[in-house]
CSV table of N, CA and C in Angstrom, one decimal:
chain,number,residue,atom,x,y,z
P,64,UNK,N,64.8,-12.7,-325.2
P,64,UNK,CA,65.7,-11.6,-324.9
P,64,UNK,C,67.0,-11.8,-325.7
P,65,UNK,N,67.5,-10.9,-326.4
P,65,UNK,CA,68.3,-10.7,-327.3
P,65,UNK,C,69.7,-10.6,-326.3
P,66,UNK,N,70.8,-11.1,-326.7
P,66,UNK,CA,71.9,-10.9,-325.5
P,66,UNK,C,72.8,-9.9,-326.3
P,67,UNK,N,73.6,-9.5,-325.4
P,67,UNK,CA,74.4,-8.2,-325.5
P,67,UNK,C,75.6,-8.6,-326.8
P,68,UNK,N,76.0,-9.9,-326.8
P,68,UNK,CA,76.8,-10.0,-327.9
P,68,UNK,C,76.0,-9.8,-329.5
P,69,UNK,N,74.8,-10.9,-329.4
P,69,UNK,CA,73.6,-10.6,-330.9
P,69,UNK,C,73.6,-9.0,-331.1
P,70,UNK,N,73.9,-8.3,-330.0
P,70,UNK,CA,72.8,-7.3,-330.4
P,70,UNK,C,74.5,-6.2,-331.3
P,71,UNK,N,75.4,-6.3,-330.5
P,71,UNK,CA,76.3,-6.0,-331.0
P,71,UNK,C,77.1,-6.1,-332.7
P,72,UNK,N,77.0,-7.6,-332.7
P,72,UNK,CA,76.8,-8.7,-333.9
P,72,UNK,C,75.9,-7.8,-335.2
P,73,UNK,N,74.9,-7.7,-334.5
P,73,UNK,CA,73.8,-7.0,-335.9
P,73,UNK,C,73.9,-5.5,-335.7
P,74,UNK,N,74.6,-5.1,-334.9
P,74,UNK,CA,75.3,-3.1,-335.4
P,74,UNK,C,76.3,-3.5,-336.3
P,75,UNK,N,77.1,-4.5,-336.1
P,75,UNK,CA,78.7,-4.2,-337.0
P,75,UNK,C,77.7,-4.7,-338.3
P,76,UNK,N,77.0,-5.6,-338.4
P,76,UNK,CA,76.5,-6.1,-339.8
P,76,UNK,C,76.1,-5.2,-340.4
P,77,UNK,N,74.9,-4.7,-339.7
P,77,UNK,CA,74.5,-2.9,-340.4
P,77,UNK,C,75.8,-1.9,-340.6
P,78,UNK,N,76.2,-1.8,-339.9
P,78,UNK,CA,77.0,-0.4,-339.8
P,78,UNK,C,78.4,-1.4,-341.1
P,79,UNK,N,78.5,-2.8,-341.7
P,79,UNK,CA,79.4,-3.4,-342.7
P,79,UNK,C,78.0,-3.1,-343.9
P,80,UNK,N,77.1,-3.1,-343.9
P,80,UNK,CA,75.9,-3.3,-344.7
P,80,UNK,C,75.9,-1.6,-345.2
P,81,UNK,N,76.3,-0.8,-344.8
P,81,UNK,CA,75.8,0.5,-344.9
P,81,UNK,C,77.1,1.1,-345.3
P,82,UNK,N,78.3,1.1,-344.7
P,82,UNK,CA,79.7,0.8,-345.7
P,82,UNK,C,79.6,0.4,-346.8
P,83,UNK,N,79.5,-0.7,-347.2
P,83,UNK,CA,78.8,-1.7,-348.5
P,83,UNK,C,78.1,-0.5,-349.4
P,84,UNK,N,77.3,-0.3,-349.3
P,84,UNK,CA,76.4,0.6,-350.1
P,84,UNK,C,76.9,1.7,-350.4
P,85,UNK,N,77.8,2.9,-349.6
P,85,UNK,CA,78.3,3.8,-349.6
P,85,UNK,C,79.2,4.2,-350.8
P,86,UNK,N,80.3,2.8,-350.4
P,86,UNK,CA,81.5,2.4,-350.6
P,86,UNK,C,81.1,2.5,-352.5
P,87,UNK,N,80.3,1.2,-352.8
P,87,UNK,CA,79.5,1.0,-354.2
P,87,UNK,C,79.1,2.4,-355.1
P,88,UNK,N,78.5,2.9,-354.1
P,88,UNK,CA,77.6,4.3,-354.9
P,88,UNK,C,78.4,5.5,-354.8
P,89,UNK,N,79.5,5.7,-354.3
P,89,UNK,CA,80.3,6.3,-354.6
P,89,UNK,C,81.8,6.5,-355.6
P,90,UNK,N,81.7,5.0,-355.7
P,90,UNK,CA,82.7,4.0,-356.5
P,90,UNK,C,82.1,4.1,-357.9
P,91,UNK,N,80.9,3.7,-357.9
P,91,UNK,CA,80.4,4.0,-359.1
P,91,UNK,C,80.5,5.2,-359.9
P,92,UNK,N,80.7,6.8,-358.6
P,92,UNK,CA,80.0,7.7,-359.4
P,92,UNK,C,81.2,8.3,-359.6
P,93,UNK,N,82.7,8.0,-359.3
P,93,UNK,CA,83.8,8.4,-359.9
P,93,UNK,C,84.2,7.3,-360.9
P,94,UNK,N,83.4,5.4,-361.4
P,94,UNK,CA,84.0,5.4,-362.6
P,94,UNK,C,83.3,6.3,-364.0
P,95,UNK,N,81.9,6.4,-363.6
P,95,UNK,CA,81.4,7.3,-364.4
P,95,UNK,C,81.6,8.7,-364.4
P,96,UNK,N,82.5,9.2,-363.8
P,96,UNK,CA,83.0,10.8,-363.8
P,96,UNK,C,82.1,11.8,-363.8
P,97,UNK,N,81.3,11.1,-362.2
P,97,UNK,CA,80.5,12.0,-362.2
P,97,UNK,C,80.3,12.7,-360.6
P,98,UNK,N,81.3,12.6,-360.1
P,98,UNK,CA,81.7,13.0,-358.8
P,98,UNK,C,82.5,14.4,-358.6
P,99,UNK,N,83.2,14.4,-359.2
P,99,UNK,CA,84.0,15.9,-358.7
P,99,UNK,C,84.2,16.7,-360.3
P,100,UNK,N,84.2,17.8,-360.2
P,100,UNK,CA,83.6,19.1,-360.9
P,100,UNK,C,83.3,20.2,-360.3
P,101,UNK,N,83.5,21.0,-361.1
P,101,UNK,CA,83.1,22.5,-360.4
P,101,UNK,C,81.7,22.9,-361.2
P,102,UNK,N,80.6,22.8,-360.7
P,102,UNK,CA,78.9,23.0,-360.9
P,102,UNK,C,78.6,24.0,-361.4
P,103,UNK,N,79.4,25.0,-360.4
P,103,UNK,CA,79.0,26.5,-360.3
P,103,UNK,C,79.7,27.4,-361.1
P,104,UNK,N,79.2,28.3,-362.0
P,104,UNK,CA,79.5,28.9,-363.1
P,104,UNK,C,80.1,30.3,-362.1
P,105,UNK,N,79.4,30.3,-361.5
P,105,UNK,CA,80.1,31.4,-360.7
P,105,UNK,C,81.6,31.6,-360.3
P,106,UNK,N,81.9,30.4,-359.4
P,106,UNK,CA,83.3,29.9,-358.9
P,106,UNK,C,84.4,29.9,-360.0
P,107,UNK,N,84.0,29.6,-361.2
P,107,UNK,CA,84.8,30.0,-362.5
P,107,UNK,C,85.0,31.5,-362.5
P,108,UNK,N,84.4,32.3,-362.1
P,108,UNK,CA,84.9,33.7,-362.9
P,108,UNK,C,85.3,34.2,-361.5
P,109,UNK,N,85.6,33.9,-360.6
P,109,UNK,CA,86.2,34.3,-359.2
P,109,UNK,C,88.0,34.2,-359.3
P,110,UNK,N,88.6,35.1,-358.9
P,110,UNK,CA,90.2,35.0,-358.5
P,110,UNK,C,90.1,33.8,-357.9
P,111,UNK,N,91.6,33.2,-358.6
P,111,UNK,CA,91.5,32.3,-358.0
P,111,UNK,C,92.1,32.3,-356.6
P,112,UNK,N,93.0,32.7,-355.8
P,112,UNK,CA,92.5,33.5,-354.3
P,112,UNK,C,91.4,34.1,-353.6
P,113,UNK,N,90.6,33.7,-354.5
P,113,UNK,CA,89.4,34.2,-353.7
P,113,UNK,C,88.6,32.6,-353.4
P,114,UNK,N,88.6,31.7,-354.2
P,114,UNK,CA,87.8,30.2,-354.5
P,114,UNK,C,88.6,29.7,-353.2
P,115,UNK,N,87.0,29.2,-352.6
P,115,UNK,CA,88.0,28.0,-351.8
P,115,UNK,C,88.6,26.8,-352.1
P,116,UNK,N,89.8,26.3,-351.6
P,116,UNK,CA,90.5,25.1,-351.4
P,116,UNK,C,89.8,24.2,-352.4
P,117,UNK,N,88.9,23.9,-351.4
P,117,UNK,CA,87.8,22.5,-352.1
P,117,UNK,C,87.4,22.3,-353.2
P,118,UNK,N,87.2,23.5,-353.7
P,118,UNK,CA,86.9,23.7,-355.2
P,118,UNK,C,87.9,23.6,-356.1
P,119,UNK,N,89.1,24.4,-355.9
P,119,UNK,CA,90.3,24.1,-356.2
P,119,UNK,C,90.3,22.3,-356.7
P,120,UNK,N,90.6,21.7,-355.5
P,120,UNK,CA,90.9,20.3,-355.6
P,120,UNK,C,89.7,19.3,-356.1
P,121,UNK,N,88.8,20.3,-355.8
P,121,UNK,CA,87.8,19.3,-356.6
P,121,UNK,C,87.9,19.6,-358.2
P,122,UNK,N,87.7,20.3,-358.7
P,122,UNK,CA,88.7,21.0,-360.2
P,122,UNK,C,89.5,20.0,-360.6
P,123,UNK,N,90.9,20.1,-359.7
P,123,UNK,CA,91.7,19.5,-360.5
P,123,UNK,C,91.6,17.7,-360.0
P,124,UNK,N,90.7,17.1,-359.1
P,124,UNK,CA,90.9,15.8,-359.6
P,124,UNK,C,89.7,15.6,-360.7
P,125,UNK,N,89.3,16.4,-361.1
P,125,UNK,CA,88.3,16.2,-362.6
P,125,UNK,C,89.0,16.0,-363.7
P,126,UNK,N,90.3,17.1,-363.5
P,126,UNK,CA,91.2,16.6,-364.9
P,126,UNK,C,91.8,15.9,-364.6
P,127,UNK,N,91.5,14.3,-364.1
P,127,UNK,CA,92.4,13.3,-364.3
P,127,UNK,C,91.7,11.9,-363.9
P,128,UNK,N,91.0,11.7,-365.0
P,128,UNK,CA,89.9,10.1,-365.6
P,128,UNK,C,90.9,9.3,-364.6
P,129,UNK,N,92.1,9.3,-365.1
P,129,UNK,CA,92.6,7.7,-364.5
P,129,UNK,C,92.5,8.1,-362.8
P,130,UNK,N,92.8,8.6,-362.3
P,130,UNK,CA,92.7,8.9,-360.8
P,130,UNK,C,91.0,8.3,-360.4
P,131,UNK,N,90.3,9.2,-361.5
P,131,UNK,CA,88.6,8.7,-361.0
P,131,UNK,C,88.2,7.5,-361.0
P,132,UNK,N,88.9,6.9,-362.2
P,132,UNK,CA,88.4,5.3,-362.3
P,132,UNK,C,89.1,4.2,-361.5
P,133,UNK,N,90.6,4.7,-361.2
P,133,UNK,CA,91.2,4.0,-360.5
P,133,UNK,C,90.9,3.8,-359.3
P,134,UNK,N,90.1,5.0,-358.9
P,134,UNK,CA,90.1,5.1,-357.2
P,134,UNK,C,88.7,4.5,-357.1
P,135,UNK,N,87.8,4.7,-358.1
P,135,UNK,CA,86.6,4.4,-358.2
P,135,UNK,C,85.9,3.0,-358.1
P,136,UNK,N,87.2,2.5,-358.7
P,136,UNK,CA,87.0,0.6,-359.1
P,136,UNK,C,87.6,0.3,-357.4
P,137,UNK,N,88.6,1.2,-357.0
P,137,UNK,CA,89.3,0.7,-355.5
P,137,UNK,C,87.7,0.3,-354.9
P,138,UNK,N,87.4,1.4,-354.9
P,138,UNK,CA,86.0,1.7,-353.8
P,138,UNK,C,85.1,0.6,-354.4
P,139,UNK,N,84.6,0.2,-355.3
P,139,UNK,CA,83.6,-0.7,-355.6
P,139,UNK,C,84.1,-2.2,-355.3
P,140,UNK,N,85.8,-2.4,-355.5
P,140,UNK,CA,86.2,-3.6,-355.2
P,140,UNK,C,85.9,-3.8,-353.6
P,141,UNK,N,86.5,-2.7,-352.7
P,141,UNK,CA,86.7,-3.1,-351.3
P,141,UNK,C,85.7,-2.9,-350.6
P,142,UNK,N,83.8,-2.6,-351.4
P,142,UNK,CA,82.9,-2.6,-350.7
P,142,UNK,C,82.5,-3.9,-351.4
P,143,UNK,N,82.7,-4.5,-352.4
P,143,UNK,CA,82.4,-6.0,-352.6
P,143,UNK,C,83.1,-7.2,-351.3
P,144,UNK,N,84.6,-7.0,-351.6
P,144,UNK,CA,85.0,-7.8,-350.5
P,144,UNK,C,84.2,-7.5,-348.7
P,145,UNK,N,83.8,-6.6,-348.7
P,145,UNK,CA,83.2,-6.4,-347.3
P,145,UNK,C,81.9,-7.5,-347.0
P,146,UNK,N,81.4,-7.9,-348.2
P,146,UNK,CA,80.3,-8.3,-348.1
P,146,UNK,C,80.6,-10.0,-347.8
P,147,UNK,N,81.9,-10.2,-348.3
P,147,UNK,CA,82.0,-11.7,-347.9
P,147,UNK,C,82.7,-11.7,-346.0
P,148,UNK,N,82.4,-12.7,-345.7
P,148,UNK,CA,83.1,-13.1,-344.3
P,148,UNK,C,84.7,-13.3,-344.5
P,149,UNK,N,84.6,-13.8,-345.7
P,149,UNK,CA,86.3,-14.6,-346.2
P,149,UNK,C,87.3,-13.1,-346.1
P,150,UNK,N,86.8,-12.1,-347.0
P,150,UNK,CA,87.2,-11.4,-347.4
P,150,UNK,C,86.7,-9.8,-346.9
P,151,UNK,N,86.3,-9.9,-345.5
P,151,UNK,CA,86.1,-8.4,-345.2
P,151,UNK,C,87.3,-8.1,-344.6
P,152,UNK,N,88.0,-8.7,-344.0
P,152,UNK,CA,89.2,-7.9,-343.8
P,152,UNK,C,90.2,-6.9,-344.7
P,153,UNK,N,90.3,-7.5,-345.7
P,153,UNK,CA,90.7,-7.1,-346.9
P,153,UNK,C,90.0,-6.1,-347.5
P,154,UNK,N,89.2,-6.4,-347.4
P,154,UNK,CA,88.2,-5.2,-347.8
P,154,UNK,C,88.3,-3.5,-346.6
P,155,UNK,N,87.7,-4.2,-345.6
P,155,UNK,CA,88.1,-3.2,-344.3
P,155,UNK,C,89.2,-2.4,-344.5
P,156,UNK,N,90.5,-2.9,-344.9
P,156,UNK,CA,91.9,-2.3,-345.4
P,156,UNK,C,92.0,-1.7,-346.9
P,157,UNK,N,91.0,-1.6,-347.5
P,157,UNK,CA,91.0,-1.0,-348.9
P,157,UNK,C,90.1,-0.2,-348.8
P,158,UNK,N,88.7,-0.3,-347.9
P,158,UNK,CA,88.2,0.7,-347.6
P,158,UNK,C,88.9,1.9,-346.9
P,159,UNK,N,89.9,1.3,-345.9
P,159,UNK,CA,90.2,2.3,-344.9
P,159,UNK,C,91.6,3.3,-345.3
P,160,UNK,N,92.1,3.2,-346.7
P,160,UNK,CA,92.8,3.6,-347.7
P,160,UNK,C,92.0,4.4,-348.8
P,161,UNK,N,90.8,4.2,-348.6
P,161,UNK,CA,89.6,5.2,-349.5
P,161,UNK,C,89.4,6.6,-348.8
């Protein structure tokens, strides 16, 4: 029988395990600038009063590499640190700034 602390123990590991992965594959896909953009050809020929917000902001953090890479490498550093015991705190705090 598994006690109530183990069982606790291996949710935070998963639920730091699944962080970890998130954290990486998302970190990844803004150093390769391949996360925010506007897709839809459509949303281009719309007022721009008519486009929503999101798109807007998603637009304009496309024009700006350094924001992508910078924020990108944040995200892949502080899902590495999560993975150590030494260093998930640190990490916890640079994720939770992501």
């Amino acid at each position: 029988i598994l006690k109530k602390e183990k069982i606790i123990d291996v949710g935070v590991l998963a639920l730091r395990w699944y962080l970890v992965y998130f954290m990486i594959i998302y970190g990844w896909a803004k150093v390769t600038l391949s996360q925010f953009g506007v897709h839809d050809p459509s949303i281009i020929e719309q007022p721009l009063r008519e486009v929503d917000s999101f798109y807007v902001a998603w637009h304009l953090f496309e024009r700006n590499p350094f924001f992508n890479i910078s924020t990108g490498l944040l995200e892949i550093l502080g899902g590495i640190l999560l993975i150590f015991n030494r260093t998930v705190l640190i990490g916890a705090l640079m994720v939770l700034s992501s």
